[in-house]
CSV table of C-alpha atoms in Angstrom, one decimal:
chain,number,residue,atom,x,y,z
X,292,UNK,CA,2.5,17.8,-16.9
X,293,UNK,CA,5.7,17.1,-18.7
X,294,UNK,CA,7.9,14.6,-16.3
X,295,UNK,CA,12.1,14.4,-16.1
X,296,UNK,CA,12.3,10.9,-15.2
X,297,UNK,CA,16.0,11.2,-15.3
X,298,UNK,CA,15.6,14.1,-12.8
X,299,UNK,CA,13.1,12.0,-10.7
X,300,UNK,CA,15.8,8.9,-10.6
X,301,UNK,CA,18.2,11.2,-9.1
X,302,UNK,CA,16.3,12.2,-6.0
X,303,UNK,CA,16.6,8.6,-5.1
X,304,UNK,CA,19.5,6.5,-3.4
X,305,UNK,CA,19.9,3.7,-5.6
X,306,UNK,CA,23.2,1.7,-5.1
X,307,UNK,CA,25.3,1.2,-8.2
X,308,UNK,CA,24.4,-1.4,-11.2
X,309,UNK,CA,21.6,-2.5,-9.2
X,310,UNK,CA,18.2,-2.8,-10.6
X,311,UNK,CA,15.4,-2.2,-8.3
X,312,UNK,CA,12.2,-3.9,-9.1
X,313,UNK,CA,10.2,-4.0,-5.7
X,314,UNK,CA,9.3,-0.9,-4.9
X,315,UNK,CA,5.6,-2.4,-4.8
X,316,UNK,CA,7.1,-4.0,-1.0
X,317,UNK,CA,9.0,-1.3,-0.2
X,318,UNK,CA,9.9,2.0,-1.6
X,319,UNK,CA,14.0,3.1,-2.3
X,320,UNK,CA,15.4,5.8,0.2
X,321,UNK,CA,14.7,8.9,-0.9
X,322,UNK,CA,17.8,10.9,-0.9
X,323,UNK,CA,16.1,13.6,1.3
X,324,UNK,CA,15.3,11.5,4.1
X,325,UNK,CA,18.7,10.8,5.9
X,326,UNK,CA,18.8,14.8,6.1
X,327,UNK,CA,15.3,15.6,7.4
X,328,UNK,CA,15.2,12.1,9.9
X,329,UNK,CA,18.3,13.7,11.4
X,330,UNK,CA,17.2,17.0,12.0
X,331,UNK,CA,14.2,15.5,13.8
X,332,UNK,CA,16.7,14.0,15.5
X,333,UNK,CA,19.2,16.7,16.7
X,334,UNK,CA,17.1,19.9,15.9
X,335,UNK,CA,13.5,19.3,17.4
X,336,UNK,CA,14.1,15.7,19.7
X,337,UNK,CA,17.8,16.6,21.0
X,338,UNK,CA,17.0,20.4,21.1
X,339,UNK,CA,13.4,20.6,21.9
X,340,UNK,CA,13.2,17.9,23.8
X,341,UNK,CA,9.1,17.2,24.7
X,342,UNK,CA,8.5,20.7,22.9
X,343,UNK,CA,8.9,19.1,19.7
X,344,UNK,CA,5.0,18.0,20.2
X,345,UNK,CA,4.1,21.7,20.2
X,346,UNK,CA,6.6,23.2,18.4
X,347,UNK,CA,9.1,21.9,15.3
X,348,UNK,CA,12.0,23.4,13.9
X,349,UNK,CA,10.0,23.8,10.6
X,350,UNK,CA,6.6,25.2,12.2
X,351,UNK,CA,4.0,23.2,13.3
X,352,UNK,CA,4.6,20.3,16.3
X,353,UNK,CA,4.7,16.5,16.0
X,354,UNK,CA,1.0,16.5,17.1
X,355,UNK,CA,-0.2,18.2,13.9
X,356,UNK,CA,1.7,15.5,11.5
X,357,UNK,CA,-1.2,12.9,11.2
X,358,UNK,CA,-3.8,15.4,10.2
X,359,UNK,CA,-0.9,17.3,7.7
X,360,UNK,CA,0.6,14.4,6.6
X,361,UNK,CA,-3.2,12.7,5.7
X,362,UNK,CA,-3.9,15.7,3.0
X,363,UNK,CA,-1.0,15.2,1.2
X,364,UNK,CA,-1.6,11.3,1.2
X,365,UNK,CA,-5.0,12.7,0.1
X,366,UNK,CA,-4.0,14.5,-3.0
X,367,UNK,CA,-2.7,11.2,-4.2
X,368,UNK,CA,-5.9,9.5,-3.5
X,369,UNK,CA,-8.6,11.8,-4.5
X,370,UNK,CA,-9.4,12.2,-1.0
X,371,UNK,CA,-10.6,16.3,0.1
X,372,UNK,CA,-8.5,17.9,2.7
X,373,UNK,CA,-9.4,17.0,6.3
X,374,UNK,CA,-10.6,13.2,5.5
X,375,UNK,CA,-7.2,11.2,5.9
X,376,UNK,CA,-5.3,10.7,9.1
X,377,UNK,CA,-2.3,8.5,8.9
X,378,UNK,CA,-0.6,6.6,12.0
X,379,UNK,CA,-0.4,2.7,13.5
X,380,UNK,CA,-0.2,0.0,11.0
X,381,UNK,CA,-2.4,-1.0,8.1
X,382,UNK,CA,-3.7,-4.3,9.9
X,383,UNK,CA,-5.0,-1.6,12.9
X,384,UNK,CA,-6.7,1.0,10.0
X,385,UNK,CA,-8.4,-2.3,8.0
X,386,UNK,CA,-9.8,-3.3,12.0
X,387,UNK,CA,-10.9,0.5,12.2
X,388,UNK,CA,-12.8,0.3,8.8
X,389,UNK,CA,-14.4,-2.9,9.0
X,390,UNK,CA,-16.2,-2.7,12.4
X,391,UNK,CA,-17.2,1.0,12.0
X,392,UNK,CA,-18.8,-0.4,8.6
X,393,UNK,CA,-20.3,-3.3,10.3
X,394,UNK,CA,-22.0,-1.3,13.0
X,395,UNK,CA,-23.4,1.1,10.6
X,396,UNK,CA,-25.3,-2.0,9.0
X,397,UNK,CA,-26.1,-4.0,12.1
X,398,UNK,CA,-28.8,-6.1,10.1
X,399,UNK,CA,-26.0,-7.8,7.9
X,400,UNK,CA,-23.8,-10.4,8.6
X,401,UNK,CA,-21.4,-10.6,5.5
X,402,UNK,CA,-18.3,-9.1,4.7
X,403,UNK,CA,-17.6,-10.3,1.2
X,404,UNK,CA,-14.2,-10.3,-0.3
X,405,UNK,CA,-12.1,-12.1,-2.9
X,406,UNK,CA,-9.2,-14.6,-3.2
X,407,UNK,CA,-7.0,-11.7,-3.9
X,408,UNK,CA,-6.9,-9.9,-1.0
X,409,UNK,CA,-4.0,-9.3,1.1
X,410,UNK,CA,-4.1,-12.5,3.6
X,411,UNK,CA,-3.9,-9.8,6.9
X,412,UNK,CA,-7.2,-8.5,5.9
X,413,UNK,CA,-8.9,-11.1,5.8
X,414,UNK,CA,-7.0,-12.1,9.9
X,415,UNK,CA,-8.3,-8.9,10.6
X,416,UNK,CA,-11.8,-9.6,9.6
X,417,UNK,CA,-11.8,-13.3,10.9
X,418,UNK,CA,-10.7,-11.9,13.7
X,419,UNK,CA,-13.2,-9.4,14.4
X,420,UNK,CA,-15.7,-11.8,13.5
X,421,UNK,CA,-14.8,-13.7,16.1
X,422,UNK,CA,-14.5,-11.1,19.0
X,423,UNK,CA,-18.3,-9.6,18.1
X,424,UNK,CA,-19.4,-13.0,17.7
X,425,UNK,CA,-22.7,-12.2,16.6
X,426,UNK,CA,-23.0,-14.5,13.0
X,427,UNK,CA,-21.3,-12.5,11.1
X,428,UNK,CA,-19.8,-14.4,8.2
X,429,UNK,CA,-16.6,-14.4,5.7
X,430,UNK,CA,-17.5,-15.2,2.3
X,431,UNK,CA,-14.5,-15.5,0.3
X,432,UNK,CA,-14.7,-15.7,-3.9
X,433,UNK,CA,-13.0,-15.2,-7.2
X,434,UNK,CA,-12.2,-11.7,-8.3
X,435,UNK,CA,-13.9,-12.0,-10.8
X,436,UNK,CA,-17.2,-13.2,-9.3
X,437,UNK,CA,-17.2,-10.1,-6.8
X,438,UNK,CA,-19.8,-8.1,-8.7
X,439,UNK,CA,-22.3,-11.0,-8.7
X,440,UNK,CA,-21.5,-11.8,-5.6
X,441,UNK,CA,-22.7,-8.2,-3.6
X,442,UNK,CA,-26.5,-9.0,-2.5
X,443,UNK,CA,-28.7,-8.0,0.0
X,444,UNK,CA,-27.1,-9.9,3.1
X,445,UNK,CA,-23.9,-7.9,2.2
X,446,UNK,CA,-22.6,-5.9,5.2
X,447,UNK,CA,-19.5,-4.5,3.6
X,448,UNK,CA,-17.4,-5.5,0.4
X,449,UNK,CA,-14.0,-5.5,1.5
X,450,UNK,CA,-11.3,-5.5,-1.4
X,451,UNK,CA,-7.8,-4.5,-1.8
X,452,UNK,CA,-7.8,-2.7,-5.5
X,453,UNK,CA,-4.9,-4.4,-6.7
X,454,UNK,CA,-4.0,-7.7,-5.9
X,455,UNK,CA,-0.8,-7.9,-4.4
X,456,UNK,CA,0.3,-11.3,-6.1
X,457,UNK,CA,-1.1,-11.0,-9.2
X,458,UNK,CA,-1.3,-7.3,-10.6
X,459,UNK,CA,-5.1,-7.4,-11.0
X,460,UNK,CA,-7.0,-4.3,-10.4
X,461,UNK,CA,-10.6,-3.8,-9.3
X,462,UNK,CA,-12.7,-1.3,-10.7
X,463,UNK,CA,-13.3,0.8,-7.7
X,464,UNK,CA,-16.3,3.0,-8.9
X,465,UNK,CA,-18.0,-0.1,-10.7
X,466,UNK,CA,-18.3,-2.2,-7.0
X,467,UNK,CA,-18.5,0.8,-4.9
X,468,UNK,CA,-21.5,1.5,-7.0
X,469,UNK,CA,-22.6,-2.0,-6.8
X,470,UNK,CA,-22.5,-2.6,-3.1
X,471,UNK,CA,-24.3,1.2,-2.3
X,472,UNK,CA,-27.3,-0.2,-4.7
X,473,UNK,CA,-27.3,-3.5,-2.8
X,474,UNK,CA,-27.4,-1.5,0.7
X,475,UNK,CA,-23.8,-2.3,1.4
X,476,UNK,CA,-20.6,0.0,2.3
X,477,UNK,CA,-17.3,-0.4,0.2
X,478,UNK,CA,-13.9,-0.8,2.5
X,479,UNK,CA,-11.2,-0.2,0.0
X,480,UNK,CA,-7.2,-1.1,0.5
X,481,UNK,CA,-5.1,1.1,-1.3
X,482,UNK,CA,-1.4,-0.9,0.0
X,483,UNK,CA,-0.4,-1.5,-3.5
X,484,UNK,CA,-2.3,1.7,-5.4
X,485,UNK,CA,-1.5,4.8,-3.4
X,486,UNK,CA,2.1,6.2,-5.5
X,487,UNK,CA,1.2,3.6,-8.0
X,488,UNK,CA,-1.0,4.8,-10.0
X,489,UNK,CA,-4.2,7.3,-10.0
X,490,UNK,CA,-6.7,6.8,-7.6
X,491,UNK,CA,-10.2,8.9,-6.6
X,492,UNK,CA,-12.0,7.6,-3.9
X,493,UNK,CA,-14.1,10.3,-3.7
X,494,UNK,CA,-15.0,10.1,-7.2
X,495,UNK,CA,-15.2,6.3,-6.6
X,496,UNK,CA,-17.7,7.1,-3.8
X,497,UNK,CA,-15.5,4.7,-1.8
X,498,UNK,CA,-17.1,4.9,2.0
X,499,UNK,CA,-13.4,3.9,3.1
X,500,UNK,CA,-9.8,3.4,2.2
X,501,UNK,CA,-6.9,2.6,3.9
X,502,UNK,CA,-3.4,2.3,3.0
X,503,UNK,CA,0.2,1.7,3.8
X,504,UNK,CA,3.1,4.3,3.0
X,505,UNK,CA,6.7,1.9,2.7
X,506,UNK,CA,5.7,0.7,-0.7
X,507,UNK,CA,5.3,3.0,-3.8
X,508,UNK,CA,5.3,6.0,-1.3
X,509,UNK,CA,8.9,5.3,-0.3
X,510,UNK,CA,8.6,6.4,3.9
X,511,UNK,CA,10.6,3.5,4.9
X,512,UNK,CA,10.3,-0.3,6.8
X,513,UNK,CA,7.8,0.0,9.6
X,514,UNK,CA,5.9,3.4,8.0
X,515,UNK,CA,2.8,4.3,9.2
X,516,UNK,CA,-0.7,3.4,7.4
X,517,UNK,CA,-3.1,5.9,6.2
X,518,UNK,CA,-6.8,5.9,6.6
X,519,UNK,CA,-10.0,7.9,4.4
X,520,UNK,CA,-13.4,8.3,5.5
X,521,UNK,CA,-15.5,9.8,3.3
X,522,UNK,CA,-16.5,13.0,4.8
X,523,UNK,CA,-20.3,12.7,5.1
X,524,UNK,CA,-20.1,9.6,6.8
X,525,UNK,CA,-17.5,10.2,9.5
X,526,UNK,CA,-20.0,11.8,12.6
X,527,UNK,CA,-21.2,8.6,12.3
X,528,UNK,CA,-18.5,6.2,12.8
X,529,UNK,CA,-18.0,4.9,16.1
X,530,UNK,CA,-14.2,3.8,17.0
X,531,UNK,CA,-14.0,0.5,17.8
X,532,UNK,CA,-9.9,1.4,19.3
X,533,UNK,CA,-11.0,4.4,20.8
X,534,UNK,CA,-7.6,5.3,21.7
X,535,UNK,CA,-6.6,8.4,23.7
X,536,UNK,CA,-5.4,10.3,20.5
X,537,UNK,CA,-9.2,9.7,19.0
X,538,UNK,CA,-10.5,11.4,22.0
X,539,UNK,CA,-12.4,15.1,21.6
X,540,UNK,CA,-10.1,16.4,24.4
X,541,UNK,CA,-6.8,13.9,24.9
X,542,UNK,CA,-5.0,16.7,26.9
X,543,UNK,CA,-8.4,16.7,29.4
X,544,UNK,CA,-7.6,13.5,30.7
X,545,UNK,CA,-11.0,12.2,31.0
X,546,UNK,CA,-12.2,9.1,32.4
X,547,UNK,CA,-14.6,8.7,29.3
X,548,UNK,CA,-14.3,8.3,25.3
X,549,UNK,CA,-15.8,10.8,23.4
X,550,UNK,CA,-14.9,11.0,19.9
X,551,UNK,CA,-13.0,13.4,18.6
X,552,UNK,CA,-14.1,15.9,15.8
X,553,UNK,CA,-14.2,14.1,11.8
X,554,UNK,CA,-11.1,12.3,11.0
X,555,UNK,CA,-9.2,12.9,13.8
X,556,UNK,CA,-11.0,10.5,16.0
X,557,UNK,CA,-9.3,7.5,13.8
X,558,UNK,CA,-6.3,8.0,15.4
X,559,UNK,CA,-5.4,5.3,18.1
X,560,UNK,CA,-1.6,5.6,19.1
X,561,UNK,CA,1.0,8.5,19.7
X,562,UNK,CA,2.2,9.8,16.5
X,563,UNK,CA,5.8,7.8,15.1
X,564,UNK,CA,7.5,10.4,15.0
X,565,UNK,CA,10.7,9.7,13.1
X,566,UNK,CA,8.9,7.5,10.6
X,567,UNK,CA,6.7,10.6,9.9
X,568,UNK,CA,9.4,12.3,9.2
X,569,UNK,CA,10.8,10.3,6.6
X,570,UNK,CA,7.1,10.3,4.8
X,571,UNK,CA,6.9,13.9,4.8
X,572,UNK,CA,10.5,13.7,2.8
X,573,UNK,CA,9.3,11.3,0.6
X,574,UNK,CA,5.7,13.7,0.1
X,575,UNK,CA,8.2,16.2,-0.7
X,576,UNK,CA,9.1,14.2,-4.2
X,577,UNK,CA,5.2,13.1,-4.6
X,578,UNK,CA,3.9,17.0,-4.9
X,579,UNK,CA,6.4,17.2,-8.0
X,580,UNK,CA,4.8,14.1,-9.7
X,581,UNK,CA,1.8,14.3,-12.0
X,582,UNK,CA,-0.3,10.9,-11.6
X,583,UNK,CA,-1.7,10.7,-15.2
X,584,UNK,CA,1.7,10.6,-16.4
X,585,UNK,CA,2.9,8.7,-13.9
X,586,UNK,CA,0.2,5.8,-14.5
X,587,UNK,CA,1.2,6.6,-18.6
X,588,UNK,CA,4.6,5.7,-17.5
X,589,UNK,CA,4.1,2.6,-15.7
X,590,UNK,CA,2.0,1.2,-18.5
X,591,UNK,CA,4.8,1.5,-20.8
X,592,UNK,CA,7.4,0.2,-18.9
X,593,UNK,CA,4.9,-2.6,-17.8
X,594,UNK,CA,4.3,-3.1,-21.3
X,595,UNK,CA,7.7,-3.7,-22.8
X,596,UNK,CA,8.5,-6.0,-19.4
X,597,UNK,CA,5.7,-8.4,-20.2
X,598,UNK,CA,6.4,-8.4,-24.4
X,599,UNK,CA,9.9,-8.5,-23.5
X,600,UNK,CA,9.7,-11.6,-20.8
X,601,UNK,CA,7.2,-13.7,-23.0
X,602,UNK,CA,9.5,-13.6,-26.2
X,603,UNK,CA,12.6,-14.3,-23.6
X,604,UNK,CA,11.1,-16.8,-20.9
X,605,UNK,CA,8.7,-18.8,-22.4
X,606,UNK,CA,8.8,-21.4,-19.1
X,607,UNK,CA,7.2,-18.2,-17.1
X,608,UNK,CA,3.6,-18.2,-17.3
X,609,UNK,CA,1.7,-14.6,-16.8
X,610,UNK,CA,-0.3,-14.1,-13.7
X,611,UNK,CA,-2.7,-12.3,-15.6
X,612,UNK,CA,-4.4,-12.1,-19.1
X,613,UNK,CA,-3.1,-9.2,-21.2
X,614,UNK,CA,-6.1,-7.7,-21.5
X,615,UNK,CA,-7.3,-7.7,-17.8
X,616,UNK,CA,-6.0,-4.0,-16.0
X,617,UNK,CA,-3.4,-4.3,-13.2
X,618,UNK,CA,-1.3,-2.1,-11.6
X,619,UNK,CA,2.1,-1.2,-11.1
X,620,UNK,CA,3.5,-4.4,-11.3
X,621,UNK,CA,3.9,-7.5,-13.7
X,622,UNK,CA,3.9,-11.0,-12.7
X,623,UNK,CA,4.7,-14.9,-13.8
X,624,UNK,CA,4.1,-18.1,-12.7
X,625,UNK,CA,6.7,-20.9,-12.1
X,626,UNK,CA,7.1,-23.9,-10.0
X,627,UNK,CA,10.7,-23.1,-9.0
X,628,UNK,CA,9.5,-19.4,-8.8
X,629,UNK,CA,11.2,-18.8,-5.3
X,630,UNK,CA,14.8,-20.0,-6.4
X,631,UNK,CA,14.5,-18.1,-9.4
X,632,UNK,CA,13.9,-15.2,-7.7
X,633,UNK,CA,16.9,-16.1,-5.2
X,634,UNK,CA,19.3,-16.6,-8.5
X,635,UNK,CA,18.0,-13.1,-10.2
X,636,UNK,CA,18.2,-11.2,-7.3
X,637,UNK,CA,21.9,-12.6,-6.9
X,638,UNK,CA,22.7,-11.5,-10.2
X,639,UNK,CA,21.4,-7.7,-8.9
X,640,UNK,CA,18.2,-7.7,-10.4
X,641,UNK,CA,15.9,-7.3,-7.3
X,642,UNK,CA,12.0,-8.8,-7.5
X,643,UNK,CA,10.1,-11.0,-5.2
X,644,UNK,CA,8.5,-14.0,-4.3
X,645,UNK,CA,5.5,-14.6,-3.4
X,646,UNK,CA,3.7,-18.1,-2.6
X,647,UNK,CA,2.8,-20.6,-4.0
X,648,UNK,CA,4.4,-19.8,-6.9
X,649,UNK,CA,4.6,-15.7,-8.2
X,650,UNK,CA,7.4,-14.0,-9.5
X,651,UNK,CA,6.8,-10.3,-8.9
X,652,UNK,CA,8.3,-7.4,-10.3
X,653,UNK,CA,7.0,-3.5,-9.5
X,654,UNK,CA,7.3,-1.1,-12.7
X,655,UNK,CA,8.3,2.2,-11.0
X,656,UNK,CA,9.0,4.8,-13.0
X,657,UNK,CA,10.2,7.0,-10.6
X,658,UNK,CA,13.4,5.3,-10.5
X,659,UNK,CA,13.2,2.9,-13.4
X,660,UNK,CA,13.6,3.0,-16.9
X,661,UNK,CA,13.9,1.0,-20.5
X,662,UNK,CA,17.6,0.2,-19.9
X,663,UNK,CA,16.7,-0.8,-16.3
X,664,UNK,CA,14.3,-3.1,-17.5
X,665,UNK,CA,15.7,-4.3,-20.6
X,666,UNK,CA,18.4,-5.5,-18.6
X,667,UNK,CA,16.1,-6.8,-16.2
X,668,UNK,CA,15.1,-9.8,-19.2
X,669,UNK,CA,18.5,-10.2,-20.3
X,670,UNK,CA,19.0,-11.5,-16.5
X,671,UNK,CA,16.3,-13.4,-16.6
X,672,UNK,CA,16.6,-15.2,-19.4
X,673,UNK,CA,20.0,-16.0,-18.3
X,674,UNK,CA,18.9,-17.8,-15.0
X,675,UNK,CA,16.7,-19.4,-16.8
X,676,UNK,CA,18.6,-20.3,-19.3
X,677,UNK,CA,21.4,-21.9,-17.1
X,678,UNK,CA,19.6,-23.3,-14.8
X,679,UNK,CA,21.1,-20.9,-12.3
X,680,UNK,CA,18.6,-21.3,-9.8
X,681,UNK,CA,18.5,-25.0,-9.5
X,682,UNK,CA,21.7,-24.2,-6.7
X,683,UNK,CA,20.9,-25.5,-3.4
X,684,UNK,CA,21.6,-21.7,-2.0
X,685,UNK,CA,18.7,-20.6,-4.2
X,686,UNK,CA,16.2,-23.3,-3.1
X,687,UNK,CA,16.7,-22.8,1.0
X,688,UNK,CA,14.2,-20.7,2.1
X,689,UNK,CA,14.9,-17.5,4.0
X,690,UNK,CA,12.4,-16.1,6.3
X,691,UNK,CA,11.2,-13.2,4.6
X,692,UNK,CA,10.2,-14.2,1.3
């Protein structure tokens, strides 16, 4: 499919000579979303009132948005129809997917992951660990010793696809397929690849994925996670948060969990609402994107970021090899990497910091293109260049980073 990236910019709100290069932490406002939060608002929660569960303004109820929602998410993912839910946070659907793995392999004891995963993760698993406190152990290594790492005491390899400092990217279908012929299940976080770039789980074989929405899918600070089960293994999980909304029957009241029918018993918590609302806006731009050339897109933009930093900003080192894959996103090493990121992002170019020392910028091309990111060196260079972030105001650290 032929894309108008022009055409996609426009369906964003953008403010005006600013360049927008962290979409990989969260997503612009898509300009649909003001309008479609609002009639939530006023049409189904001022005018309905407790109806809205049953009934909307545009059809179905609010009860019926998790299950909807999740096959859209599920296009994006290579997920079939009636194996995502989406709802809580992403911490919450990584707890659901580890111990449902762990108790379907209750003679192992490790959960194996890699220096690159998202830090939360690995709280959640530590976590867990320490609540079932039967042995189970966290074994921690290089990405790139994963592969040799999955043996036979392997539980479940737990991995976030693409690392969110670095860029890296896993291959999903070569470890899946590795930890099934070691006996093991594959957890798979898809926080910085769902919107980013294509992604088949089913495909991949991956047992299960989870996933967060305010980053490349652009639903907003606070958005709800999504989780993927892969269909023939879901009558056998067992919810460790067997919340009321996982229940068979939640209307029924009963005094005792039974699990509800496939995906629907990994919900936990009532449905948010209003951030639903401003996902299914932002779903509304994603069924007009094609991911092949979406992920063609990226790489090009990636491309001539990297070629263009490393002729301009030699003191930036890459976070990655050229030739190892990443995602949506390119990223540098530098000692003063924070203040530099304080100075660029003062001059309008917006990236991110993250510790000890990354500079991160996401390669969106939904909303980006050569002049953004052309301009995005010249900045660059110029802060580096004039020392511009060795300022005091640069240095001081803020609380979100």
């Amino acid at each position: 499919m032929d894309m108008d990236w022009d055409a996609m910019r426009s369906r964003f709100h953008l403010p005006e000579g600013l360049i927008y290069l962290d979409g990989n932490s969260l997503g612009p406002l898509p300009a649909g979303t003001s309008e479609r939060v609002r009639r939530v608002i006023e049409e189904e929660w001022g005018d309905l009132l407790i109806r809205g569960w049953n009934d909307g303004a545009d059809g179905a109820g609010w009860m019926d948005w998790s299950a909807r929602l999740g096959d859209r998410i599920g296009r994006l993912i290579g997920a079939p129809a009636g194996s995502v839910s989406v709802g809580d946070t992403l911490s919450i659907k990584v707890h659901q997917a580890l111990s449902a793995a762990l108790q379907m392999r209750p003679d192992r004891r490790v959960i194996l992951s890699d220096e690159g995963n998202f830090p939360s993760d690995l709280y959640m698993a530590e976590g867990l660990i320490a609540s079932l406190d039967r042995g189970h152990e966290l074994r921690v290594v290089p990405p790139d010793a994963v592969a040799d790492a999955i043996d036979d005491d392997v539980a479940v390899v737990m991995l976030t696809q693409v690392d969110y400092r670095t860029g890296r990217m896993h291959d999903m279908a070569d470890l899946t397929a590795r930890a099934h012929a070691a006996g093991a299940l594959a957890v798979w976080d898809l926080a910085h690849s769902a919107g980013a770039h294509e992604v088949d789980v089913t495909a991949a074989g991956a047992d299960f994925a989870v996933g967060c929405t305010y980053k490349y899918l652009n639903a907003g600070p606070g958005a709800p996670a999504f989780i993927h089960v892969r269909p023939d293994l879901i009558d056998a999980v067992r919810p460790a948060l067997s919340g009321w909304l996982g229940h068979a029957a939640p209307f029924a009241f009963e005094q005792d969990y039974r699990p509800g029918e496939g995906i629907a018993r990994m919900r936990v918590g009532t449905p948010p609402v209003l951030q639903l609302a401003a996902l299914e806006a932002a779903l509304d731009i994603w069924d007009e994107v094609d991911m092949a050339a979406l992920r063609a897109r990226s790489l090009e933009l990636s491309e001539r970021f990297a070629k263009a930093v490393a002729a301009r900003c030699p003191d930036l080192t890459p976070a990655l090899p050229s030739d190892v894959p990443r995602g949506s996103q390119v990223s540098f090493r530098h000692p003063k990497g924070y203040a530099i990121v304080q100075a660029l992002i003062a001059r309008g170019v917006i990236g991110d910091f993250r510790a000890p020392d990354i500079l991160r910028f996401g390669l969106t091309p939904l909303y980006l293109g050569e002049a953004e990111v052309d301009a995005a060196v010249e900045h660059l260079a110029a802060v580096l260049e004039r020392r511009e972030w060795d300022d005091p105001r640069f240095r001081a650290r803020r609380g979100v980073t």
